[in-house]
Amino acid sequence: MPELVIVNQNHHVTFQDIGRYHCARYGLSQGGAADLLAHCWGQKLLGNSVHATSLEILLGRVKLRANGDLMLVLTGADCNAFNATTGSHIAPWQPFSLTNGEEIHLRIPKSGLRSYLSVAGGFDVVPFMGSTSTVERNHIGGPHQGLALQLGDRLAISPEPNNSLAVMPTSAIPIYAHHQELRLIPAFQYSKLPQHLIDKVLATTYRVTPNSNRMGVRLESLEHDERPDEAQPLGSLISEGIVCGAVQLPPDGDPIIMLQDRQTLGGYNKLGTIAFRDLPTLGQMRPGDTLRFVLTDLEIERVKQRAFYHYFGL
């Protein structure tokens, strides 16, 4: 069976797919690719099912060797990857081949946070509750009970041939700018929040902080002259279910946006939810990047989400 071997160790390479659904009742996080668009394109370009597994690679810095002849694609953040055996550059968002013994090296991307490596035939990973996604906080996924892949790991690949390769339109390749405007769908609690608080959040530019992770993107305001009492949301709520993209307002006033490995319940007030089409952008934001929230309409976002599902067969 062909395989990829990790020949240097980046502590943030994990198996991810579209996520683990219908498991919140058991206290399990959703998991799945933080940039679902990059994951789905990677599988589509290779002719795989979008339910296949990708490697999610945080900030590059990984080397892998092919044992066998493979067809692969890199999507997401551009790591300026190259074939270390031939010295040739590997273009992102386009299928490429590795022959037996060749190595691929990924550098640190200039923008974006996560890259996705997909392989024709798919990685041969044992699923747990319908998904191969790694979730560290739940200790599930991958060969190390929820931990990242390690030096020397041999990643088996399904041997089924797959020749239906596709070409990525250049116009469809995302640009991971260091400042983004994220569409916000108002939540049930939106109308119950003080108007001055809503106005402040919508007018503020926020910076992504270094303590962000796959559970959530933590923000800090770039404005330093607001009165502390005006930065306070309402009191905490009885904990309730919380979705990916939910914008929580903790007592310190700096929002937290929930990601794929979030807890299943939350007791902070929620301003709203990031639109589905902007979640991949959110998953690529790195510490120091900035963002603002802009309101959007629920019905418009439903249409956009259905179009995504239809195109990728979800």
mmCIF file of C-alpha atoms in Angstrom:
data_model
loop_
_atom_site.group_PDB
_atom_site.id
_atom_site.type_symbol
_atom_site.label_atom_id
_atom_site.label_comp_id
_atom_site.label_asym_id
_atom_site.label_seq_id
_atom_site.Cartn_x
_atom_site.Cartn_y
_atom_site.Cartn_z
ATOM 1 C CA MET A 1 0.000 0.000 0.000
ATOM 2 C CA PRO A 2 1.434 3.447 -0.892
ATOM 3 C CA GLU A 3 2.096 5.848 1.956
ATOM 4 C CA LEU A 4 3.461 9.216 2.997
ATOM 5 C CA VAL A 5 6.093 9.314 5.736
ATOM 6 C CA ILE A 6 6.654 12.333 7.992
ATOM 7 C CA VAL A 7 10.401 12.964 7.870
ATOM 8 C CA ASN A 8 10.448 16.073 10.044
ATOM 9 C CA GLN A 9 8.134 17.020 12.869
ATOM 10 C CA ASN A 10 5.719 19.921 12.840
ATOM 11 C CA HIS A 11 3.652 19.648 16.015
ATOM 12 C CA HIS A 12 0.496 20.810 14.256
ATOM 13 C CA VAL A 13 -0.269 18.335 11.465
ATOM 14 C CA THR A 14 -3.551 16.479 11.908
ATOM 15 C CA PHE A 15 -6.049 14.403 9.971
ATOM 16 C CA GLN A 16 -9.240 16.353 9.199
ATOM 17 C CA ASP A 17 -12.356 15.801 7.116
ATOM 18 C CA ILE A 18 -15.713 17.617 6.993
ATOM 19 C CA GLY A 19 -16.271 17.000 10.701
ATOM 20 C CA ARG A 20 -18.079 14.812 13.214
ATOM 21 C CA TYR A 21 -21.788 15.628 13.282
ATOM 22 C CA HIS A 22 -24.705 14.526 15.484
ATOM 23 C CA CYS A 23 -22.301 13.929 18.384
ATOM 24 C CA ALA A 24 -22.770 17.072 20.486
ATOM 25 C CA ARG A 25 -25.230 15.206 22.708
ATOM 26 C CA TYR A 26 -22.262 13.110 23.848
ATOM 27 C CA GLY A 27 -20.135 16.179 24.589
ATOM 28 C CA LEU A 28 -17.950 15.694 21.502
ATOM 29 C CA SER A 29 -16.730 18.612 19.433
ATOM 30 C CA GLN A 30 -17.534 18.851 15.740
ATOM 31 C CA GLY A 31 -13.926 18.879 14.556
ATOM 32 C CA GLY A 32 -13.171 18.994 10.844
ATOM 33 C CA ALA A 33 -11.161 21.251 8.559
ATOM 34 C CA ALA A 34 -10.970 24.838 9.792
ATOM 35 C CA ASP A 35 -10.975 25.909 6.129
ATOM 36 C CA LEU A 36 -13.698 23.717 4.652
ATOM 37 C CA LEU A 37 -13.406 25.406 1.253
ATOM 38 C CA ALA A 38 -9.724 24.469 0.898
ATOM 39 C CA HIS A 39 -10.435 20.915 2.070
ATOM 40 C CA CYS A 40 -13.310 20.413 -0.371
ATOM 41 C CA TRP A 41 -11.409 21.860 -3.308
ATOM 42 C CA GLY A 42 -8.466 19.574 -2.573
ATOM 43 C CA GLN A 43 -10.653 16.490 -2.722
ATOM 44 C CA LYS A 44 -12.597 17.700 -5.770
ATOM 45 C CA LEU A 45 -9.440 18.431 -7.754
ATOM 46 C CA LEU A 46 -8.321 14.833 -7.222
ATOM 47 C CA GLY A 47 -11.715 13.294 -7.942
ATOM 48 C CA ASN A 48 -12.113 12.107 -4.339
ATOM 49 C CA SER A 49 -15.258 12.319 -2.268
ATOM 50 C CA VAL A 50 -15.267 15.491 -0.161
ATOM 51 C CA HIS A 51 -15.768 13.126 2.785
ATOM 52 C CA ALA A 52 -12.175 11.920 2.299
ATOM 53 C CA THR A 53 -9.442 12.937 4.742
ATOM 54 C CA SER A 54 -6.912 15.761 4.350
ATOM 55 C CA LEU A 55 -3.809 16.662 6.293
ATOM 56 C CA GLU A 56 -4.321 20.025 7.986
ATOM 57 C CA ILE A 57 -0.909 21.684 8.350
ATOM 58 C CA LEU A 58 -0.439 24.724 10.577
ATOM 59 C CA LEU A 59 2.126 27.242 9.272
ATOM 60 C CA GLY A 60 3.943 24.802 7.005
ATOM 61 C CA ARG A 61 7.358 23.552 8.167
ATOM 62 C CA VAL A 62 6.792 19.912 7.314
ATOM 63 C CA LYS A 63 8.596 17.395 5.112
ATOM 64 C CA LEU A 64 7.024 14.208 3.784
ATOM 65 C CA ARG A 65 8.403 11.350 1.684
ATOM 66 C CA ALA A 66 6.398 9.312 -0.824
ATOM 67 C CA ASN A 67 6.604 5.545 -0.567
ATOM 68 C CA GLY A 68 5.022 4.732 -3.908
ATOM 69 C CA ASP A 69 3.826 6.904 -6.773
ATOM 70 C CA LEU A 70 1.237 9.437 -5.636
ATOM 71 C CA MET A 71 -0.982 12.194 -7.010
ATOM 72 C CA LEU A 72 -1.598 15.013 -4.521
ATOM 73 C CA VAL A 73 -2.755 18.613 -4.217
ATOM 74 C CA LEU A 74 -1.978 21.429 -1.763
ATOM 75 C CA THR A 75 -4.721 23.931 -0.985
ATOM 76 C CA GLY A 76 -5.175 26.660 1.608
ATOM 77 C CA ALA A 77 -2.236 28.825 2.674
ATOM 78 C CA ASP A 78 0.549 28.867 0.077
ATOM 79 C CA CYS A 79 3.628 27.345 1.712
ATOM 80 C CA ASN A 80 5.888 27.817 -1.326
ATOM 81 C CA ALA A 81 6.253 24.038 -1.401
ATOM 82 C CA PHE A 82 8.880 22.302 -3.500
ATOM 83 C CA ASN A 83 9.999 18.823 -4.484
ATOM 84 C CA ALA A 84 13.229 18.428 -2.511
ATOM 85 C CA THR A 85 14.411 15.621 -4.796
ATOM 86 C CA THR A 86 14.051 17.446 -8.123
ATOM 87 C CA GLY A 87 14.139 21.014 -6.803
ATOM 88 C CA SER A 88 10.970 21.915 -8.697
ATOM 89 C CA HIS A 89 8.363 24.302 -7.304
ATOM 90 C CA ILE A 90 4.948 22.815 -6.484
ATOM 91 C CA ALA A 91 2.061 25.064 -7.493
ATOM 92 C CA PRO A 92 -0.762 25.216 -4.936
ATOM 93 C CA TRP A 93 -4.371 24.453 -5.880
ATOM 94 C CA GLN A 94 -3.236 22.197 -8.767
ATOM 95 C CA PRO A 95 -2.655 18.413 -8.714
ATOM 96 C CA PHE A 96 0.970 17.280 -8.767
ATOM 97 C CA SER A 97 2.765 13.943 -8.609
ATOM 98 C CA LEU A 98 5.427 12.442 -6.384
ATOM 99 C CA THR A 99 7.263 9.308 -7.423
ATOM 100 C CA ASN A 100 8.601 6.705 -5.039
ATOM 101 C CA GLY A 101 11.232 8.192 -2.713
ATOM 102 C CA GLU A 102 10.623 11.841 -3.551
ATOM 103 C CA GLU A 103 10.100 14.373 -0.759
ATOM 104 C CA ILE A 104 7.883 17.441 -0.507
ATOM 105 C CA HIS A 105 8.948 20.339 1.728
ATOM 106 C CA LEU A 106 6.572 23.072 2.924
ATOM 107 C CA ARG A 107 7.802 26.472 4.097
ATOM 108 C CA ILE A 108 6.029 28.981 6.367
ATOM 109 C CA PRO A 109 3.286 30.748 4.373
ATOM 110 C CA LYS A 110 3.387 34.526 3.962
ATOM 111 C CA SER A 111 -0.354 34.780 4.560
ATOM 112 C CA GLY A 112 -3.001 32.391 5.763
ATOM 113 C CA LEU A 113 -2.581 29.903 8.569
ATOM 114 C CA ARG A 114 -3.517 26.412 7.425
ATOM 115 C CA SER A 115 -2.591 24.325 4.383
ATOM 116 C CA TYR A 116 -4.334 21.138 3.284
ATOM 117 C CA LEU A 117 -2.608 18.206 1.631
ATOM 118 C CA SER A 118 -4.937 15.767 -0.117
ATOM 119 C CA VAL A 119 -4.010 12.608 -1.997
ATOM 120 C CA ALA A 120 -5.762 10.721 -4.787
ATOM 121 C CA GLY A 121 -7.497 7.688 -3.323
ATOM 122 C CA GLY A 122 -7.569 9.278 0.119
ATOM 123 C CA PHE A 123 -5.709 8.605 3.356
ATOM 124 C CA ASP A 124 -6.593 5.251 4.888
ATOM 125 C CA VAL A 125 -7.748 6.355 8.353
ATOM 126 C CA VAL A 126 -10.071 4.519 10.739
ATOM 127 C CA PRO A 127 -13.101 6.749 11.474
ATOM 128 C CA PHE A 128 -14.584 7.317 14.915
ATOM 129 C CA MET A 129 -18.298 8.104 15.093
ATOM 130 C CA GLY A 130 -18.435 8.823 11.384
ATOM 131 C CA SER A 131 -15.346 11.018 11.051
ATOM 132 C CA THR A 132 -11.565 10.771 10.879
ATOM 133 C CA SER A 133 -11.089 14.288 12.276
ATOM 134 C CA THR A 134 -8.582 14.785 15.071
ATOM 135 C CA VAL A 135 -9.891 16.682 18.115
ATOM 136 C CA GLU A 136 -7.235 17.127 20.787
ATOM 137 C CA ARG A 137 -9.621 18.186 23.562
ATOM 138 C CA ASN A 138 -11.671 14.995 23.057
ATOM 139 C CA HIS A 139 -8.605 12.725 22.640
ATOM 140 C CA ILE A 140 -9.981 11.272 19.419
ATOM 141 C CA GLY A 141 -8.740 10.953 15.854
ATOM 142 C CA GLY A 142 -5.458 9.911 14.273
ATOM 143 C CA PRO A 143 -2.983 7.285 15.460
ATOM 144 C CA HIS A 144 -2.169 9.117 18.712
ATOM 145 C CA GLN A 145 -5.596 9.510 20.387
ATOM 146 C CA GLY A 146 -6.194 13.100 19.371
ATOM 147 C CA LEU A 147 -2.601 14.319 19.279
ATOM 148 C CA ALA A 148 -0.878 15.695 16.188
ATOM 149 C CA LEU A 149 1.003 13.404 13.837
ATOM 150 C CA GLN A 150 4.602 12.682 14.796
ATOM 151 C CA LEU A 151 8.017 12.189 13.254
ATOM 152 C CA GLY A 152 8.202 8.841 11.476
ATOM 153 C CA ASP A 153 4.438 8.339 11.161
ATOM 154 C CA ARG A 154 3.577 6.359 8.028
ATOM 155 C CA LEU A 155 0.311 7.562 6.543
ATOM 156 C CA ALA A 156 -1.315 4.805 4.518
ATOM 157 C CA ILE A 157 -3.132 5.731 1.313
ATOM 158 C CA SER A 158 -5.977 3.867 -0.328
ATOM 159 C CA PRO A 159 -4.614 2.138 -3.445
ATOM 160 C CA GLU A 160 -7.760 2.648 -5.542
ATOM 161 C CA PRO A 161 -6.795 4.405 -8.796
ATOM 162 C CA ASN A 162 -8.416 7.735 -9.535
ATOM 163 C CA ASN A 163 -7.772 9.544 -12.787
ATOM 164 C CA SER A 164 -10.536 12.166 -12.876
ATOM 165 C CA LEU A 165 -8.329 15.156 -12.070
ATOM 166 C CA ALA A 166 -9.679 18.696 -12.319
ATOM 167 C CA VAL A 167 -8.133 22.122 -12.852
ATOM 168 C CA MET A 168 -8.653 24.943 -10.380
ATOM 169 C CA PRO A 169 -9.744 28.226 -11.999
ATOM 170 C CA THR A 170 -7.268 30.928 -11.008
ATOM 171 C CA SER A 171 -10.145 33.300 -10.298
ATOM 172 C CA ALA A 172 -11.487 30.908 -7.651
ATOM 173 C CA ILE A 173 -8.273 30.743 -5.586
ATOM 174 C CA PRO A 174 -8.844 32.601 -2.289
ATOM 175 C CA ILE A 175 -6.681 35.526 -1.228
ATOM 176 C CA TYR A 176 -5.832 35.464 2.476
ATOM 177 C CA ALA A 177 -5.551 39.174 3.234
ATOM 178 C CA HIS A 178 -4.304 40.345 6.624
ATOM 179 C CA HIS A 179 -7.491 42.372 7.140
ATOM 180 C CA GLN A 180 -10.961 40.925 6.579
ATOM 181 C CA GLU A 181 -14.580 41.942 6.903
ATOM 182 C CA LEU A 182 -16.641 39.034 8.213
ATOM 183 C CA ARG A 183 -20.380 38.856 7.615
ATOM 184 C CA LEU A 184 -22.382 38.552 10.827
ATOM 185 C CA ILE A 185 -25.878 37.070 11.120
ATOM 186 C CA PRO A 186 -27.558 38.576 14.222
ATOM 187 C CA ALA A 187 -28.375 36.036 16.927
ATOM 188 C CA PHE A 188 -31.485 35.696 19.090
ATOM 189 C CA GLN A 189 -29.756 37.677 21.842
ATOM 190 C CA TYR A 190 -28.756 40.512 19.477
ATOM 191 C CA SER A 191 -31.910 42.510 20.158
ATOM 192 C CA LYS A 192 -31.470 42.091 23.923
ATOM 193 C CA LEU A 193 -27.975 43.595 24.024
ATOM 194 C CA PRO A 194 -27.503 47.300 24.813
ATOM 195 C CA GLN A 195 -27.438 49.358 21.620
ATOM 196 C CA HIS A 196 -24.217 51.105 22.646
ATOM 197 C CA LEU A 197 -22.534 47.701 22.914
ATOM 198 C CA ILE A 198 -23.755 46.606 19.475
ATOM 199 C CA ASP A 199 -22.627 49.902 17.945
ATOM 200 C CA LYS A 200 -19.219 49.602 19.586
ATOM 201 C CA VAL A 201 -18.590 46.051 18.348
ATOM 202 C CA LEU A 202 -19.664 46.854 14.782
ATOM 203 C CA ALA A 203 -17.494 49.983 14.700
ATOM 204 C CA THR A 204 -14.382 48.358 16.162
ATOM 205 C CA THR A 205 -11.413 46.848 14.362
ATOM 206 C CA TYR A 206 -10.231 43.717 16.171
ATOM 207 C CA ARG A 207 -6.904 41.916 16.123
ATOM 208 C CA VAL A 208 -6.518 38.121 16.309
ATOM 209 C CA THR A 209 -4.573 37.219 19.458
ATOM 210 C CA PRO A 210 -1.867 34.542 19.842
ATOM 211 C CA ASN A 211 -4.019 32.454 22.213
ATOM 212 C CA SER A 212 -6.435 31.613 19.402
ATOM 213 C CA ASN A 213 -6.689 27.943 18.443
ATOM 214 C CA ARG A 214 -9.030 25.432 16.835
ATOM 215 C CA MET A 215 -11.532 25.965 19.655
ATOM 216 C CA GLY A 216 -11.938 29.649 18.943
ATOM 217 C CA VAL A 217 -10.478 32.842 17.526
ATOM 218 C CA ARG A 218 -9.879 35.305 20.357
ATOM 219 C CA LEU A 219 -9.946 38.987 19.510
ATOM 220 C CA GLU A 220 -8.696 42.181 21.097
ATOM 221 C CA SER A 221 -9.861 45.677 20.267
ATOM 222 C CA LEU A 222 -7.488 48.101 18.596
ATOM 223 C CA GLU A 223 -9.425 50.900 20.254
ATOM 224 C CA HIS A 224 -8.074 51.821 23.691
ATOM 225 C CA ASP A 225 -10.168 54.811 24.682
ATOM 226 C CA GLU A 226 -13.552 53.218 25.330
ATOM 227 C CA ARG A 227 -14.958 53.425 28.843
ATOM 228 C CA PRO A 228 -14.730 50.030 30.585
ATOM 229 C CA ASP A 229 -18.351 50.165 31.732
ATOM 230 C CA GLU A 230 -19.501 50.535 28.121
ATOM 231 C CA ALA A 231 -17.547 47.436 27.119
ATOM 232 C CA GLN A 232 -19.569 45.185 29.412
ATOM 233 C CA PRO A 233 -22.214 42.900 27.874
ATOM 234 C CA LEU A 234 -25.193 41.580 29.772
ATOM 235 C CA GLY A 235 -24.696 38.961 32.453
ATOM 236 C CA SER A 236 -24.056 35.318 31.685
ATOM 237 C CA LEU A 237 -26.820 33.007 30.492
ATOM 238 C CA ILE A 238 -27.825 29.469 31.246
ATOM 239 C CA SER A 239 -25.461 27.444 29.065
ATOM 240 C CA GLU A 240 -26.888 26.510 25.677
ATOM 241 C CA GLY A 241 -25.737 24.812 22.501
ATOM 242 C CA ILE A 242 -23.216 26.764 20.478
ATOM 243 C CA VAL A 243 -22.471 26.593 16.753
ATOM 244 C CA CYS A 244 -19.364 27.096 14.660
ATOM 245 C CA GLY A 245 -18.896 30.794 13.981
ATOM 246 C CA ALA A 246 -20.842 31.973 17.036
ATOM 247 C CA VAL A 247 -19.539 35.331 18.291
ATOM 248 C CA GLN A 248 -19.479 35.246 22.085
ATOM 249 C CA LEU A 249 -19.188 38.380 24.223
ATOM 250 C CA PRO A 250 -17.423 37.538 27.508
ATOM 251 C CA PRO A 251 -17.307 40.039 30.406
ATOM 252 C CA ASP A 252 -14.055 41.657 29.217
ATOM 253 C CA GLY A 253 -15.845 42.780 26.040
ATOM 254 C CA ASP A 254 -13.401 41.180 23.575
ATOM 255 C CA PRO A 255 -15.282 38.735 21.306
ATOM 256 C CA ILE A 256 -14.458 35.054 20.899
ATOM 257 C CA ILE A 257 -15.491 33.385 17.627
ATOM 258 C CA MET A 258 -16.113 29.664 17.990
ATOM 259 C CA LEU A 259 -14.339 27.243 15.647
ATOM 260 C CA GLN A 260 -14.544 23.527 14.886
ATOM 261 C CA ASP A 261 -13.084 22.225 18.170
ATOM 262 C CA ARG A 262 -15.297 24.423 20.360
ATOM 263 C CA GLN A 263 -17.071 23.139 23.446
ATOM 264 C CA THR A 264 -20.670 22.034 22.872
ATOM 265 C CA LEU A 265 -22.225 24.515 25.349
ATOM 266 C CA GLY A 266 -21.633 28.184 26.083
ATOM 267 C CA GLY A 267 -23.015 30.642 28.619
ATOM 268 C CA TYR A 268 -21.884 33.996 27.228
ATOM 269 C CA ASN A 269 -24.161 36.301 25.286
ATOM 270 C CA LYS A 270 -23.841 35.939 21.528
ATOM 271 C CA LEU A 271 -23.879 38.862 19.148
ATOM 272 C CA GLY A 272 -24.466 36.581 16.178
ATOM 273 C CA THR A 273 -22.884 33.961 13.938
ATOM 274 C CA ILE A 274 -20.317 34.393 11.181
ATOM 275 C CA ALA A 275 -21.839 33.553 7.793
ATOM 276 C CA PHE A 276 -20.973 30.073 6.534
ATOM 277 C CA ARG A 277 -19.194 31.440 3.456
ATOM 278 C CA ASP A 278 -16.801 33.432 5.675
ATOM 279 C CA LEU A 279 -15.875 30.564 8.006
ATOM 280 C CA PRO A 280 -13.026 29.391 5.711
ATOM 281 C CA THR A 281 -11.604 32.924 5.797
ATOM 282 C CA LEU A 282 -11.862 32.917 9.589
ATOM 283 C CA GLY A 283 -10.013 29.596 9.738
ATOM 284 C CA GLN A 284 -7.090 31.165 7.861
ATOM 285 C CA MET A 285 -6.678 34.227 10.087
ATOM 286 C CA ARG A 286 -3.434 34.223 12.035
ATOM 287 C CA PRO A 287 -2.324 36.173 15.109
ATOM 288 C CA GLY A 288 -1.901 39.838 14.222
ATOM 289 C CA ASP A 289 -4.470 39.800 11.410
ATOM 290 C CA THR A 290 -7.361 42.220 11.839
ATOM 291 C CA LEU A 291 -11.086 42.084 11.144
ATOM 292 C CA ARG A 292 -14.349 43.963 11.376
ATOM 293 C CA PHE A 293 -17.906 42.658 11.555
ATOM 294 C CA VAL A 294 -20.529 43.657 8.977
ATOM 295 C CA LEU A 295 -24.183 42.680 9.254
ATOM 296 C CA THR A 296 -25.741 40.384 6.656
ATOM 297 C CA ASP A 297 -29.140 38.868 5.942
ATOM 298 C CA LEU A 298 -30.026 35.338 7.055
ATOM 299 C CA GLU A 299 -31.895 34.406 3.862
ATOM 300 C CA ILE A 300 -29.041 35.536 1.621
ATOM 301 C CA GLU A 301 -26.594 33.441 3.637
ATOM 302 C CA ARG A 302 -28.860 30.388 3.474
ATOM 303 C CA VAL A 303 -28.823 30.583 -0.328
ATOM 304 C CA LYS A 304 -25.019 30.877 -0.374
ATOM 305 C CA GLN A 305 -24.618 27.923 1.984
ATOM 306 C CA ARG A 306 -26.949 25.718 -0.055
ATOM 307 C CA ALA A 307 -25.013 26.596 -3.209
ATOM 308 C CA PHE A 308 -21.771 25.477 -1.517
ATOM 309 C CA TYR A 309 -23.356 22.191 -0.423
ATOM 310 C CA HIS A 310 -24.729 21.578 -3.913
ATOM 311 C CA TYR A 311 -21.439 22.302 -5.687
ATOM 312 C CA PHE A 312 -19.366 20.009 -3.483
ATOM 313 C CA GLY A 313 -22.017 17.320 -3.017
ATOM 314 C CA LEU A 314 -22.478 17.738 0.728
#
